[in-house]
Coordinates of N, CA and C in Angstrom, one line a residue:
M1 N -7.2 -12.8 9.5 CA -6.9 -12.6 8.1 C -5.4 -12.6 7.9
S2 N -5.1 -13.0 6.7 CA -3.7 -13.2 6.3 C -3.3 -12.3 5.1
G3 N -2.1 -11.9 5.1 CA -1.6 -11.1 3.9 C -0.9 -12.0 2.9
K4 N -1.1 -13.3 3.0 CA -0.4 -14.3 2.1 C -0.6 -14.0 0.7
A5 N -1.9 -13.6 0.3 CA -2.2 -13.3 -1.1 C -1.3 -12.2 -1.6
L6 N -1.0 -11.2 -0.8 CA -0.2 -10.1 -1.3 C 1.3 -10.5 -1.3
D7 N 1.8 -11.3 -0.3 CA 3.1 -11.8 -0.3 C 3.3 -12.6 -1.6
D8 N 2.4 -13.5 -1.9 CA 2.5 -14.3 -3.1 C 2.5 -13.5 -4.4
F9 N 1.7 -12.4 -4.4 CA 1.7 -11.5 -5.6 C 3.0 -10.8 -5.8
I10 N 3.6 -10.3 -4.7 CA 4.9 -9.7 -4.7 C 5.9 -10.7 -5.3
A11 N 5.9 -11.9 -4.7 CA 6.9 -12.9 -5.1 C 6.8 -13.3 -6.6
K12 N 5.6 -13.2 -7.2 CA 5.4 -13.6 -8.6 C 5.6 -12.4 -9.5
Y13 N 5.2 -11.2 -9.2 CA 5.1 -10.1 -10.2 C 6.0 -8.9 -9.9
L14 N 6.5 -8.7 -8.7 CA 7.1 -7.4 -8.4 C 8.6 -7.5 -8.0
P15 N 9.5 -7.6 -9.0 CA 10.9 -7.7 -8.7 C 11.5 -6.6 -7.8
T16 N 11.1 -5.4 -8.0 CA 11.6 -4.3 -7.1 C 11.3 -4.6 -5.7
A17 N 10.0 -5.0 -5.4 CA 9.6 -5.3 -4.0 C 10.3 -6.5 -3.5
Q18 N 10.6 -7.5 -4.4 CA 11.3 -8.7 -4.0 C 12.7 -8.3 -3.5
H19 N 13.4 -7.5 -4.4 CA 14.7 -7.0 -4.0 C 14.8 -6.3 -2.7
M20 N 13.7 -5.5 -2.5 CA 13.6 -4.7 -1.2 C 13.2 -5.6 0.0
Q21 N 12.8 -6.8 -0.3 CA 12.3 -7.8 0.7 C 11.1 -7.3 1.4
I22 N 10.2 -6.6 0.7 CA 8.9 -6.2 1.3 C 8.0 -7.4 1.6
R23 N 7.5 -7.4 2.8 CA 6.6 -8.4 3.2 C 5.5 -7.9 4.0
V24 N 4.4 -8.6 4.0 CA 3.2 -8.2 4.9 C 3.6 -8.5 6.3
E25 N 3.5 -7.4 7.2 CA 3.7 -7.6 8.6 C 2.3 -7.8 9.3
N26 N 1.3 -7.2 8.8 CA 0.0 -7.3 9.4 C -1.1 -6.9 8.4
Y27 N -2.2 -7.6 8.4 CA -3.4 -7.2 7.6 C -4.6 -7.7 8.4
D28 N -5.5 -6.7 8.7 CA -6.7 -7.1 9.5 C -8.0 -6.7 8.8
G29 N -7.9 -6.4 7.6 CA -9.1 -6.0 6.8 C -9.4 -4.5 6.8
S30 N -8.9 -3.8 7.8 CA -9.0 -2.3 7.7 C -7.7 -1.6 7.6
S31 N -6.6 -2.3 7.8 CA -5.3 -1.7 7.6 C -4.3 -2.7 7.2
L32 N -3.3 -2.3 6.5 CA -2.2 -3.2 6.1 C -0.9 -2.6 6.5
Q33 N 0.0 -3.4 7.0 CA 1.3 -2.9 7.4 C 2.4 -3.7 6.7
L34 N 3.2 -3.0 5.9 CA 4.3 -3.7 5.2 C 5.7 -3.4 5.9
H35 N 6.6 -4.3 5.7 CA 7.9 -4.2 6.3 C 9.0 -4.4 5.3
A36 N 10.0 -3.6 5.2 CA 11.1 -3.8 4.4 C 12.4 -3.5 5.2
P37 N 13.3 -4.4 5.2 CA 14.6 -4.2 6.0 C 15.3 -3.0 5.4
L38 N 16.1 -2.3 6.2 CA 16.9 -1.2 5.8 C 18.0 -1.5 4.8
A39 N 18.6 -2.7 5.0 CA 19.9 -3.0 4.3 C 19.7 -2.8 2.8
P40 N 18.7 -3.4 2.1 CA 18.6 -3.2 0.6 C 18.4 -1.8 0.2
S41 N 18.0 -0.9 1.1 CA 17.5 0.4 0.7 C 18.4 1.5 1.4
I42 N 19.5 1.1 2.0 CA 20.3 2.1 2.7 C 21.0 3.1 1.8
N43 N 21.1 4.3 2.2 CA 21.8 5.3 1.4 C 23.1 5.7 2.0
D44 N 23.8 6.7 1.5 CA 25.1 7.2 2.0 C 25.0 7.9 3.3
K45 N 23.8 8.2 3.8 CA 23.6 8.8 5.1 C 23.2 7.8 6.1
L46 N 23.2 6.5 5.7 CA 22.9 5.4 6.6 C 21.4 5.4 7.0
T47 N 20.6 6.0 6.2 CA 19.1 6.1 6.3 C 18.5 5.4 5.1
A48 N 17.2 5.3 5.1 CA 16.5 4.7 4.0 C 16.5 5.7 2.8
F49 N 16.7 5.2 1.6 CA 16.7 6.0 0.4 C 15.2 6.4 0.1
G50 N 15.1 7.7 -0.2 CA 13.7 8.2 -0.5 C 12.9 7.4 -1.4
G51 N 13.5 6.9 -2.5 CA 12.8 6.2 -3.5 C 12.2 4.9 -2.9
S52 N 13.0 4.2 -2.1 CA 12.6 3.0 -1.4 C 11.5 3.3 -0.4
I53 N 11.6 4.4 0.3 CA 10.5 4.8 1.2 C 9.2 5.0 0.4
Y54 N 9.3 5.6 -0.7 CA 8.1 5.8 -1.6 C 7.5 4.5 -2.0
V55 N 8.3 3.6 -2.4 CA 7.8 2.3 -2.9 C 7.0 1.6 -1.8
V56 N 7.6 1.6 -0.5 CA 6.9 0.9 0.5 C 5.6 1.6 0.9
A57 N 5.7 2.9 0.9 CA 4.5 3.7 1.2 C 3.4 3.5 0.2
V58 N 3.7 3.6 -1.1 CA 2.7 3.4 -2.1 C 2.2 2.0 -2.1
M59 N 3.1 1.0 -1.8 CA 2.6 -0.4 -1.8 C 1.7 -0.7 -0.6
A60 N 1.9 0.0 0.5 CA 1.0 -0.2 1.7 C -0.5 0.1 1.3
C61 N -0.7 1.1 0.5 CA -2.0 1.5 0.0 C -2.4 0.6 -1.1
W62 N -1.6 0.4 -2.1 CA -1.9 -0.5 -3.2 C -2.2 -1.9 -2.7
G63 N -1.4 -2.4 -1.7 CA -1.7 -3.7 -1.1 C -3.0 -3.7 -0.4
M64 N -3.4 -2.6 0.2 CA -4.7 -2.6 0.9 C -5.8 -2.7 -0.1
V65 N -5.7 -2.1 -1.3 CA -6.7 -2.2 -2.3 C -6.7 -3.7 -2.8
Y66 N -5.5 -4.2 -3.0 CA -5.4 -5.6 -3.5 C -6.1 -6.6 -2.5
M67 N -5.7 -6.4 -1.2 CA -6.2 -7.4 -0.2 C -7.8 -7.2 -0.1
R68 N -8.3 -6.0 -0.1 CA -9.7 -5.8 0.0 C -10.4 -6.4 -1.2
C69 N -9.8 -6.3 -2.4 CA -10.4 -6.9 -3.6 C -10.4 -8.4 -3.5
V70 N -9.3 -9.0 -3.0 CA -9.2 -10.5 -2.8 C -10.2 -10.9 -1.9
D71 N -10.4 -10.2 -0.7 CA -11.4 -10.5 0.2 C -12.8 -10.4 -0.4
Y72 N -13.0 -9.5 -1.4 CA -14.3 -9.4 -2.0 C -14.5 -10.4 -3.1
G73 N -13.4 -11.2 -3.4 CA -13.6 -12.2 -4.4 C -13.1 -11.8 -5.8
L74 N -12.3 -10.8 -5.9 CA -11.7 -10.3 -7.2 C -10.2 -10.5 -7.3
D75 N -9.8 -10.7 -8.5 CA -8.4 -10.7 -8.9 C -8.2 -9.4 -9.6
P76 N -7.9 -8.3 -8.9 CA -8.0 -7.0 -9.5 C -6.8 -6.5 -10.3
D77 N -7.1 -5.6 -11.3 CA -6.0 -4.9 -12.0 C -6.1 -3.5 -11.4
I78 N -5.1 -3.1 -10.6 CA -5.0 -1.9 -9.9 C -3.9 -1.0 -10.4
V79 N -4.2 0.3 -10.5 CA -3.2 1.3 -10.8 C -3.3 2.5 -9.8
V80 N -2.2 3.2 -9.7 CA -2.1 4.4 -8.9 C -2.4 5.5 -9.9
A81 N -3.5 6.3 -9.6 CA -3.8 7.4 -10.5 C -3.2 8.7 -10.1
E82 N -3.0 8.9 -8.8 CA -2.3 10.1 -8.3 C -1.6 9.8 -7.0
A83 N -0.5 10.5 -6.7 CA 0.2 10.2 -5.5 C 1.0 11.4 -5.1
S84 N 1.1 11.6 -3.7 CA 2.0 12.6 -3.2 C 2.6 12.1 -1.9
I85 N 3.7 12.6 -1.6 CA 4.4 12.1 -0.4 C 5.1 13.3 0.3
E86 N 5.1 13.2 1.7 CA 5.8 14.2 2.5 C 6.9 13.4 3.3
Y87 N 8.2 13.8 3.1 CA 9.2 13.3 3.9 C 9.5 14.2 5.0
L88 N 9.1 13.9 6.2 CA 9.2 14.8 7.4 C 10.4 14.6 8.2
R89 N 11.0 13.4 8.3 CA 12.2 13.1 9.0 C 12.8 11.8 8.5
P90 N 14.1 11.6 8.7 CA 14.8 10.4 8.1 C 14.2 9.1 8.7
V91 N 14.2 8.1 7.9 CA 13.9 6.8 8.3 C 15.2 6.1 8.6
T92 N 15.5 5.9 9.9 CA 16.8 5.4 10.3 C 16.9 3.9 10.5
G93 N 15.8 3.2 10.3 CA 15.8 1.8 10.5 C 15.0 1.1 9.4
D94 N 14.5 -0.1 9.7 CA 13.6 -0.8 8.7 C 12.5 0.1 8.3
I95 N 12.0 0.0 7.1 CA 10.9 0.8 6.6 C 9.6 0.0 6.9
V96 N 8.7 0.6 7.7 CA 7.5 0.0 8.1 C 6.4 1.0 7.7
A97 N 5.6 0.7 6.7 CA 4.5 1.6 6.3 C 3.2 0.9 6.6
S98 N 2.3 1.8 7.1 CA 1.0 1.3 7.5 C -0.1 2.1 6.8
S99 N -1.0 1.4 6.1 CA -2.1 2.2 5.5 C -3.0 2.7 6.6
I100 N -3.6 3.8 6.4 CA -4.5 4.4 7.4 C -5.9 3.9 7.1
A101 N -6.5 3.4 8.2 CA -7.9 2.8 8.0 C -8.8 3.8 7.4
T102 N -9.6 3.4 6.4 CA -10.6 4.2 5.7 C -12.0 3.8 6.2
D103 N -12.9 4.7 6.3 CA -14.2 4.4 6.7 C -14.8 3.3 5.8
E104 N -15.5 2.4 6.4 CA -16.0 1.2 5.7 C -17.0 1.7 4.6
K105 N -17.7 2.8 4.8 CA -18.6 3.3 3.7 C -17.9 3.7 2.4
H106 N -16.6 4.1 2.6 CA -15.8 4.4 1.3 C -15.5 3.1 0.6
W107 N -15.2 2.0 1.3 CA -15.0 0.7 0.6 C -16.3 0.2 0.0
E108 N -17.4 0.4 0.7 CA -18.7 0.0 0.1 C -19.0 0.7 -1.2
H109 N -18.7 2.0 -1.2 CA -18.9 2.8 -2.4 C -18.0 2.4 -3.5
F110 N -16.8 2.1 -3.1 CA -15.7 1.6 -4.1 C -16.2 0.4 -4.8
F111 N -16.7 -0.6 -4.0 CA -17.1 -1.9 -4.6 C -18.5 -1.7 -5.3
D112 N -19.3 -0.9 -4.8 CA -20.6 -0.6 -5.6 C -20.3 0.0 -7.0
R113 N -19.3 0.9 -7.0 CA -18.9 1.6 -8.3 C -18.3 0.5 -9.2
F114 N -17.5 -0.4 -8.6 CA -16.9 -1.4 -9.5 C -18.0 -2.3 -10.0
D115 N -18.9 -2.7 -9.2 CA -20.0 -3.6 -9.6 C -20.9 -3.0 -10.7
E116 N -21.1 -1.7 -10.6 CA -21.8 -0.9 -11.6 C -21.1 -0.7 -12.9
R117 N -19.8 -0.3 -12.8 CA -19.1 0.2 -14.0 C -17.9 -0.7 -14.4
G118 N -17.5 -1.6 -13.6 CA -16.3 -2.4 -13.9 C -15.0 -1.7 -13.6
K119 N -15.1 -0.5 -12.9 CA -13.9 0.2 -12.4 C -14.3 1.1 -11.3
A120 N -13.4 1.5 -10.5 CA -13.7 2.4 -9.3 C -12.4 3.0 -8.8
K121 N -12.5 4.1 -8.0 CA -11.4 4.8 -7.4 C -11.6 5.0 -5.9
I122 N -10.5 5.0 -5.2 CA -10.5 5.3 -3.8 C -9.2 6.0 -3.4
D123 N -9.4 7.0 -2.5 CA -8.3 7.7 -1.9 C -7.8 6.9 -0.6
L124 N -6.5 6.7 -0.5 CA -5.9 6.1 0.6 C -4.7 6.8 1.1
Q125 N -4.3 6.6 2.3 CA -3.1 7.2 2.9 C -2.3 6.1 3.7
S126 N -1.0 6.4 3.8 CA -0.2 5.5 4.6 C 0.8 6.4 5.3
E127 N 1.4 5.9 6.4 CA 2.4 6.6 7.2 C 3.5 5.6 7.5
I128 N 4.7 6.3 7.8 CA 5.8 5.6 8.3 C 6.2 6.3 9.6
I129 N 6.2 5.5 10.7 CA 6.5 6.1 12.0 C 7.9 5.8 12.4
V130 N 8.6 6.8 12.9 CA 10.0 6.6 13.4 C 10.0 7.2 14.8
D131 N 10.5 6.4 15.8 CA 10.5 6.8 17.2 C 9.3 7.5 17.7
G132 N 8.1 6.9 17.3 CA 6.8 7.4 17.8 C 6.3 8.6 17.0
E133 N 7.0 9.1 16.0 CA 6.6 10.3 15.3 C 6.5 9.9 13.8
V134 N 5.5 10.6 13.1 CA 5.3 10.4 11.7 C 6.6 10.9 11.0
A135 N 7.2 10.0 10.2 CA 8.4 10.4 9.4 C 8.0 10.7 8.0
V136 N 7.0 9.9 7.5 CA 6.5 10.0 6.1 C 5.0 9.9 6.1
R137 N 4.4 10.8 5.2 CA 3.0 10.7 5.0 C 2.8 10.6 3.5
F138 N 2.0 9.6 3.1 CA 1.7 9.3 1.7 C 0.2 9.4 1.4
K139 N -0.2 10.0 0.3 CA -1.6 10.0 -0.1 C -1.6 9.5 -1.6
G140 N -2.6 8.7 -1.9 CA -2.7 8.2 -3.3 C -4.2 7.9 -3.7
L141 N -4.4 8.1 -4.9 CA -5.7 7.7 -5.5 C -5.5 6.5 -6.3
Y142 N -6.2 5.4 -5.9 CA -6.0 4.1 -6.5 C -7.3 3.7 -7.3
A143 N -7.0 3.1 -8.5 CA -8.2 2.7 -9.3 C -8.1 1.3 -9.6
I144 N -9.2 0.6 -9.5 CA -9.3 -0.8 -10.0 C -9.9 -0.6 -11.4
V145 N -9.2 -1.0 -12.4 CA -9.6 -0.8 -13.8 C -10.1 -2.1 -14.5
G146 N -10.2 -3.1 -13.7 CA -10.7 -4.4 -14.3 C -10.3 -5.5 -13.4
V147 N -10.5 -6.7 -13.9 CA -10.1 -7.9 -13.2 C -9.3 -8.8 -14.2
K148 N -8.5 -9.6 -13.7 CA -7.7 -10.5 -14.5 C -8.5 -11.8 -14.8

């Protein structure tokens, strides 16, 4: 599987993500990993700016919903309904956020709800690992509110 659809979406619609040079590093159908170089997001402490970290973390989950919808045959209209983030330690290099795999039955329920109602919600999480330890934990509630 390829993350090309998400890279193309970013290139067409998301100038902030373009500026940050966010790109798909890996997508396998159950998890998505996004990469953003440190340079466009560096702060005065020579670490990644918290807002940039948030963008990559939220996009790892948003992108997971997007890619699963594309795989399902949809061109989705996705929103973030709720979100929270924990900054546990500085991100001292490139920002690499990975969505946490969600049980397949949650995806089945998500798509069943969408097929029934034309909209659905799913809880997702992502993490940023630095030196083998979790530096950032993100949780979000994502909603598909229609298709384009």
